[in-house]
Short mmCIF file of N, CA and C in Angstrom, two decimals:
data_model
loop_
_atom_site.label_atom_id
_atom_site.label_comp_id
_atom_site.label_asym_id
_atom_site.label_seq_id
_atom_site.Cartn_x
_atom_site.Cartn_y
_atom_site.Cartn_z
N MET A 1 93.52 97.29 112.91
CA MET A 1 93.27 97.92 111.96
C MET A 1 92.17 98.15 111.42
N ASP A 2 91.29 98.32 110.65
CA ASP A 2 89.90 97.84 110.15
C ASP A 2 90.93 97.80 108.25
N ILE A 3 90.20 96.47 107.26
CA ILE A 3 90.25 97.58 106.23
C ILE A 3 89.23 97.13 104.80
N VAL A 4 89.31 98.52 104.12
CA VAL A 4 88.43 98.53 103.14
C VAL A 4 89.24 98.76 102.06
N PHE A 5 88.60 97.94 101.10
CA PHE A 5 89.66 97.64 100.08
C PHE A 5 88.51 97.93 98.49
N ILE A 6 89.29 98.05 97.21
CA ILE A 6 88.57 98.89 96.44
C ILE A 6 89.70 97.59 95.93
N SER A 7 89.60 96.83 94.38
CA SER A 7 90.29 95.68 93.55
C SER A 7 89.55 96.17 92.35
N GLY A 8 90.47 95.91 91.33
CA GLY A 8 90.13 96.03 89.97
C GLY A 8 89.85 97.34 89.30
N LEU A 9 90.49 98.73 89.75
CA LEU A 9 90.08 100.13 90.00
C LEU A 9 90.78 100.66 88.59
N THR A 10 89.85 100.67 87.27
CA THR A 10 91.00 100.28 85.81
C THR A 10 90.53 102.25 85.91
N ALA A 11 92.02 102.41 85.03
CA ALA A 11 92.21 103.93 84.79
C ALA A 11 93.18 104.34 83.51
N ALA A 12 92.90 104.58 82.51
CA ALA A 12 93.29 104.56 81.38
C ALA A 12 93.89 105.71 80.91
N THR A 13 95.57 105.80 81.02
CA THR A 13 96.60 107.07 81.19
C THR A 13 97.51 106.73 79.85
N THR A 14 98.67 108.49 79.64
CA THR A 14 99.73 107.80 79.36
C THR A 14 100.23 107.75 80.07
N ILE A 15 100.98 105.91 79.87
CA ILE A 15 102.21 105.53 81.07
C ILE A 15 102.85 104.95 80.46
N GLY A 16 104.46 105.34 80.39
CA GLY A 16 105.96 104.80 79.83
C GLY A 16 106.97 105.60 79.30
N VAL A 17 108.05 105.35 79.62
CA VAL A 17 109.32 105.75 79.31
C VAL A 17 109.74 105.83 77.31
N TYR A 18 109.42 105.11 77.29
CA TYR A 18 109.17 104.61 75.75
C TYR A 18 108.34 105.69 74.26
N ASN A 19 108.85 105.75 73.66
CA ASN A 19 108.97 107.20 72.96
C ASN A 19 107.35 106.90 72.63
N HIS A 20 106.86 105.40 72.41
CA HIS A 20 105.51 104.81 71.84
C HIS A 20 104.29 104.63 72.61
N GLU A 21 105.22 104.84 73.53
CA GLU A 21 103.46 105.13 74.99
C GLU A 21 103.80 106.71 75.42
N ARG A 22 104.38 107.20 74.71
CA ARG A 22 104.55 108.32 74.72
C ARG A 22 103.05 109.16 74.02
N ASP A 23 102.79 108.74 73.41
CA ASP A 23 101.16 108.35 71.92
C ASP A 23 100.54 108.48 72.28
N ILE A 24 100.17 107.46 73.46
CA ILE A 24 98.99 105.78 73.27
C ILE A 24 98.40 105.52 75.49
N THR A 25 96.85 105.53 74.44
CA THR A 25 96.74 105.72 76.22
C THR A 25 96.50 104.06 76.75
N GLN A 26 97.47 103.82 78.31
CA GLN A 26 96.64 102.63 78.53
C GLN A 26 95.65 101.91 79.65
N ASN A 27 95.61 101.49 80.04
CA ASN A 27 95.36 101.58 81.26
C ASN A 27 96.11 101.08 82.13
N LEU A 28 95.61 101.11 83.37
CA LEU A 28 96.58 100.23 84.21
C LEU A 28 95.56 99.63 85.54
N ILE A 29 96.00 99.04 86.21
CA ILE A 29 94.65 98.04 86.97
C ILE A 29 94.98 98.88 89.22
N ILE A 30 94.32 99.70 89.73
CA ILE A 30 94.57 99.79 91.17
C ILE A 30 93.91 99.03 91.45
N ASP A 31 94.15 98.64 93.11
CA ASP A 31 94.07 97.72 93.75
C ASP A 31 94.57 98.45 94.53
N LEU A 32 93.60 98.82 96.35
CA LEU A 32 93.97 99.70 97.28
C LEU A 32 93.75 97.96 98.61
N GLU A 33 94.24 98.74 99.45
CA GLU A 33 93.64 98.43 100.38
C GLU A 33 93.63 99.39 101.46
N LEU A 34 92.65 100.04 102.52
CA LEU A 34 92.78 101.59 102.78
C LEU A 34 92.32 101.03 104.48
N GLY A 35 93.75 101.39 105.43
CA GLY A 35 93.06 101.26 106.85
C GLY A 35 92.56 102.12 106.77
N CYS A 36 91.34 101.99 108.36
CA CYS A 36 90.53 102.90 108.69
C CYS A 36 90.10 102.09 109.70
N ASP A 37 88.99 102.60 110.64
CA ASP A 37 88.02 102.04 112.27
C ASP A 37 87.05 102.02 111.44
N THR A 38 86.10 100.60 111.20
CA THR A 38 85.38 101.12 110.41
C THR A 38 84.05 100.46 111.68
N LYS A 39 84.54 100.49 113.26
CA LYS A 39 83.99 100.24 114.07
C LYS A 39 82.82 101.45 114.04
N LYS A 40 82.85 102.08 114.10
CA LYS A 40 81.70 103.39 113.80
C LYS A 40 80.53 102.91 113.74
N ALA A 41 80.89 103.24 111.76
CA ALA A 41 79.65 102.88 111.05
C ALA A 41 79.67 101.40 111.46
N GLY A 42 79.75 99.77 111.59
CA GLY A 42 80.10 99.04 111.47
C GLY A 42 78.10 98.38 113.12
N LEU A 43 78.82 99.89 113.88
CA LEU A 43 77.63 99.55 114.72
C LEU A 43 76.44 100.78 115.08
N SER A 44 76.42 102.07 113.92
CA SER A 44 75.32 102.82 113.62
C SER A 44 74.83 102.59 112.28
N ASP A 45 75.22 101.95 110.92
CA ASP A 45 74.66 101.38 110.72
C ASP A 45 74.29 103.18 109.30
N LEU A 46 75.59 104.32 109.80
CA LEU A 46 75.18 105.26 109.16
C LEU A 46 76.37 105.34 107.50
N PHE A 47 75.82 105.60 106.48
CA PHE A 47 76.77 106.64 105.28
C PHE A 47 77.75 107.25 105.41
N GLU A 48 77.16 108.68 107.00
CA GLU A 48 78.32 109.02 106.63
C GLU A 48 79.16 108.63 108.34
N ASP A 49 79.38 107.43 108.53
CA ASP A 49 80.21 107.36 109.55
C ASP A 49 81.20 105.61 108.74
N ALA A 50 80.96 105.85 107.50
CA ALA A 50 81.62 105.08 106.71
C ALA A 50 82.49 105.81 105.59
N LEU A 51 83.60 105.10 105.11
CA LEU A 51 84.31 105.30 104.60
C LEU A 51 83.59 105.83 102.93
N ASP A 52 84.11 106.20 102.16
CA ASP A 52 83.28 106.08 100.80
C ASP A 52 84.80 105.84 99.12
N TYR A 53 83.58 104.63 99.91
CA TYR A 53 85.24 104.06 98.67
C TYR A 53 84.59 104.70 97.32
N ASP A 54 83.14 104.51 97.22
CA ASP A 54 83.04 105.49 96.03
C ASP A 54 83.33 106.72 95.71
N ALA A 55 83.63 107.26 96.07
CA ALA A 55 83.97 108.90 96.88
C ALA A 55 86.21 108.23 96.34
N ILE A 56 86.17 107.46 96.57
CA ILE A 56 87.84 106.73 96.27
C ILE A 56 88.07 107.05 95.06
N SER A 57 87.13 105.58 94.57
CA SER A 57 87.32 105.16 93.50
C SER A 57 87.11 106.15 92.17
N ARG A 58 86.38 106.41 92.91
CA ARG A 58 86.02 107.94 91.11
C ARG A 58 87.61 109.54 91.46
N ARG A 59 88.08 109.54 92.63
CA ARG A 59 89.52 110.13 93.76
C ARG A 59 90.35 109.82 92.17
N ALA A 60 90.45 108.35 92.32
CA ALA A 60 91.48 107.60 91.94
C ALA A 60 91.45 107.61 90.48
N GLN A 61 90.85 107.02 90.03
CA GLN A 61 90.57 107.15 88.73
C GLN A 61 90.80 108.55 88.26
N SER A 62 90.50 109.16 88.22
CA SER A 62 90.44 111.03 87.96
C SER A 62 91.70 111.56 87.78
N PHE A 63 92.36 110.95 88.46
CA PHE A 63 93.55 111.37 89.41
C PHE A 63 94.32 110.80 87.88
N VAL A 64 94.19 109.54 88.45
CA VAL A 64 94.82 108.92 87.50
C VAL A 64 95.32 109.32 85.91
N GLU A 65 93.23 109.11 85.17
CA GLU A 65 93.18 109.21 84.04
C GLU A 65 94.14 111.02 83.48
N GLN A 66 94.22 112.37 84.83
CA GLN A 66 94.91 113.56 84.75
C GLN A 66 96.64 113.36 84.06
N THR A 67 97.10 112.40 84.13
CA THR A 67 98.10 111.98 84.65
C THR A 67 98.95 111.95 83.02
N ASN A 68 100.63 112.53 83.00
CA ASN A 68 100.80 111.75 82.33
C ASN A 68 102.51 111.28 82.80
N TYR A 69 102.45 110.07 83.67
CA TYR A 69 104.21 109.95 84.61
C TYR A 69 104.66 109.12 83.41
N TYR A 70 105.77 109.30 83.20
CA TYR A 70 106.69 108.06 82.86
C TYR A 70 106.81 106.75 83.55
N LEU A 71 106.79 106.61 85.40
CA LEU A 71 107.31 105.74 85.81
C LEU A 71 105.44 105.24 86.77
N ILE A 72 105.02 103.69 86.82
CA ILE A 72 104.12 103.67 87.47
C ILE A 72 105.11 104.30 89.10
N GLU A 73 105.83 104.31 89.56
CA GLU A 73 105.53 104.99 90.83
C GLU A 73 105.50 106.08 91.63
N SER A 74 105.38 106.85 90.15
CA SER A 74 105.71 108.24 89.70
C SER A 74 103.90 108.19 90.84
N VAL A 75 102.92 107.56 89.34
CA VAL A 75 101.55 107.43 90.20
C VAL A 75 102.21 106.89 90.91
N ALA A 76 101.33 105.87 91.36
CA ALA A 76 101.46 105.31 93.53
C ALA A 76 101.90 106.08 93.91
N GLU A 77 102.89 106.65 94.21
CA GLU A 77 103.15 107.77 95.21
C GLU A 77 102.62 108.66 95.11
N GLN A 78 102.28 109.64 94.12
CA GLN A 78 101.53 110.35 94.25
C GLN A 78 100.29 110.30 94.36
N LEU A 79 99.15 109.45 94.04
CA LEU A 79 97.25 108.52 94.19
C LEU A 79 98.59 108.31 96.04
N SER A 80 98.65 107.71 96.13
CA SER A 80 98.69 107.43 97.36
C SER A 80 98.67 108.86 98.84
N LYS A 81 99.30 109.65 97.56
CA LYS A 81 99.56 110.89 99.20
C LYS A 81 98.16 111.55 98.01
N ILE A 82 97.85 111.51 98.09
CA ILE A 82 96.33 112.41 97.45
C ILE A 82 95.42 111.55 98.50
N LEU A 83 95.31 110.46 98.46
CA LEU A 83 94.28 109.76 99.28
C LEU A 83 94.45 109.83 100.77
N LEU A 84 95.54 109.71 101.13
CA LEU A 84 96.10 109.87 102.37
C LEU A 84 95.49 111.45 102.79
N ASP A 85 95.32 112.33 101.80
CA ASP A 85 95.84 114.06 102.80
C ASP A 85 93.76 113.80 102.45
N GLU A 86 93.16 113.57 101.62
CA GLU A 86 92.28 113.58 101.25
C GLU A 86 90.91 113.11 101.83
N PHE A 87 90.98 111.68 102.33
CA PHE A 87 90.43 111.16 103.05
C PHE A 87 90.08 110.26 103.96
N PRO A 88 89.79 110.08 105.45
CA PRO A 88 89.80 109.83 106.35
C PRO A 88 90.99 107.86 106.96
N ILE A 89 91.19 107.85 106.17
CA ILE A 89 91.84 106.89 106.21
C ILE A 89 93.78 106.86 106.64
N LEU A 90 94.12 105.95 107.64
CA LEU A 90 95.64 105.45 108.00
C LEU A 90 96.54 105.72 107.55
N GLU A 91 96.32 104.56 106.81
CA GLU A 91 97.48 103.68 106.22
C GLU A 91 96.46 102.79 104.26
N LEU A 92 98.02 102.53 103.52
CA LEU A 92 96.59 102.10 102.70
C LEU A 92 97.86 101.29 102.14
N THR A 93 97.58 100.10 100.93
CA THR A 93 98.90 99.49 100.28
C THR A 93 97.87 100.11 99.03
N LEU A 94 98.49 99.84 97.79
CA LEU A 94 98.12 100.38 96.62
C LEU A 94 99.21 99.67 95.60
N LYS A 95 98.56 99.31 95.15
CA LYS A 95 98.95 98.40 93.85
C LYS A 95 98.44 98.94 92.35
N ILE A 96 99.99 99.23 91.23
CA ILE A 96 98.96 99.61 90.15
C ILE A 96 99.57 98.43 89.56
N THR A 97 98.59 98.00 88.27
CA THR A 97 99.35 96.37 87.84
C THR A 97 99.45 97.40 86.15
N LYS A 98 100.12 97.39 85.64
CA LYS A 98 100.88 98.00 83.57
C LYS A 98 100.40 95.95 83.03
N PRO A 99 98.71 96.32 82.77
CA PRO A 99 98.81 94.99 82.25
C PRO A 99 99.76 95.42 80.25
N GLY A 100 100.25 94.61 80.47
CA GLY A 100 101.64 93.65 78.65
C GLY A 100 102.67 94.94 78.43
N ALA A 101 102.63 94.76 79.84
CA ALA A 101 103.85 96.50 79.80
C ALA A 101 105.19 95.20 79.39
N VAL A 102 105.65 94.19 78.81
CA VAL A 102 106.87 93.58 78.78
C VAL A 102 106.03 92.14 78.54
N ASP A 103 106.60 91.99 77.77
CA ASP A 103 106.14 90.46 76.47
C ASP A 103 105.82 89.08 76.61
N ILE A 104 106.70 88.88 77.76
CA ILE A 104 106.45 87.72 78.16
C ILE A 104 106.40 88.15 80.17
N ALA A 105 105.41 88.82 79.94
CA ALA A 105 104.90 88.86 81.56
C ALA A 105 103.36 89.05 81.12
N ASP A 106 102.27 88.00 82.18
CA ASP A 106 101.10 88.97 81.16
C ASP A 106 100.79 90.85 81.83
N ALA A 107 101.40 91.46 83.58
CA ALA A 107 101.55 92.45 83.56
C ALA A 107 103.34 92.37 84.78
N VAL A 108 102.99 94.14 85.08
CA VAL A 108 104.21 94.18 85.44
C VAL A 108 103.07 95.28 86.28
N GLY A 109 104.00 95.92 87.90
CA GLY A 109 103.46 96.51 88.57
C GLY A 109 104.10 97.30 89.82
N VAL A 110 104.11 97.63 90.70
CA VAL A 110 104.35 97.76 91.72
C VAL A 110 103.23 97.99 93.66
N ILE A 111 104.32 97.30 94.04
CA ILE A 111 102.82 97.84 95.70
C ILE A 111 103.00 98.53 96.40
N ILE A 112 102.79 100.01 96.82
CA ILE A 112 103.24 100.15 98.43
C ILE A 112 102.81 100.84 99.27
N LYS A 113 103.37 101.32 100.26
CA LYS A 113 102.22 101.04 101.77
C LYS A 113 102.54 102.49 101.66
N ARG A 114 101.79 103.00 102.14
CA ARG A 114 102.60 104.60 102.54
C ARG A 114 101.47 104.92 104.49
N LYS A 115 101.53 105.73 105.85
CA LYS A 115 100.57 105.85 106.59
C LYS A 115 100.56 107.68 106.18
N LYS A 116 99.60 108.32 106.90
CA LYS A 116 99.32 109.05 107.60
C LYS A 116 100.38 109.29 108.02
N ASN A 117 100.50 111.31 107.85
CA ASN A 117 101.55 111.62 108.24
C ASN A 117 100.84 112.35 109.94
#
C-alpha cells in the first residue's frame, strides 16, 4: 500500500473539557498518512488519477473548525470516518496534536488507525 501524507495541518476550534476551554479557540495540528494506490497516477502523470491532497486538507480543516467536541478522540474518530467515506482512501493513520494542553508538556494528542469498511 502506498502512502500520501499531509503534515502539520492547522485547524482552530473549540476543544476541551474544562470550562475555560469552552470559551476560546485552540489550534489542533493534524497529520495524516493516507493509504491508497498511487501507481496509476505515477504512470499516467494525470491529476485525476491522483489523490487530491488539497481537497482532503481543506475538508479536514473545515470539519475540525466547525466542531466543538470535548475530546480530541472524538474529533479524530469523526474526521477519519468522513475522510474514508468521501475520498478514495483505503486506510489512514491520523494524528491530532493539541499544543499547550498540559503545562508540563509541549503537546498531547492521539493517533488512530482506521480502514475503509
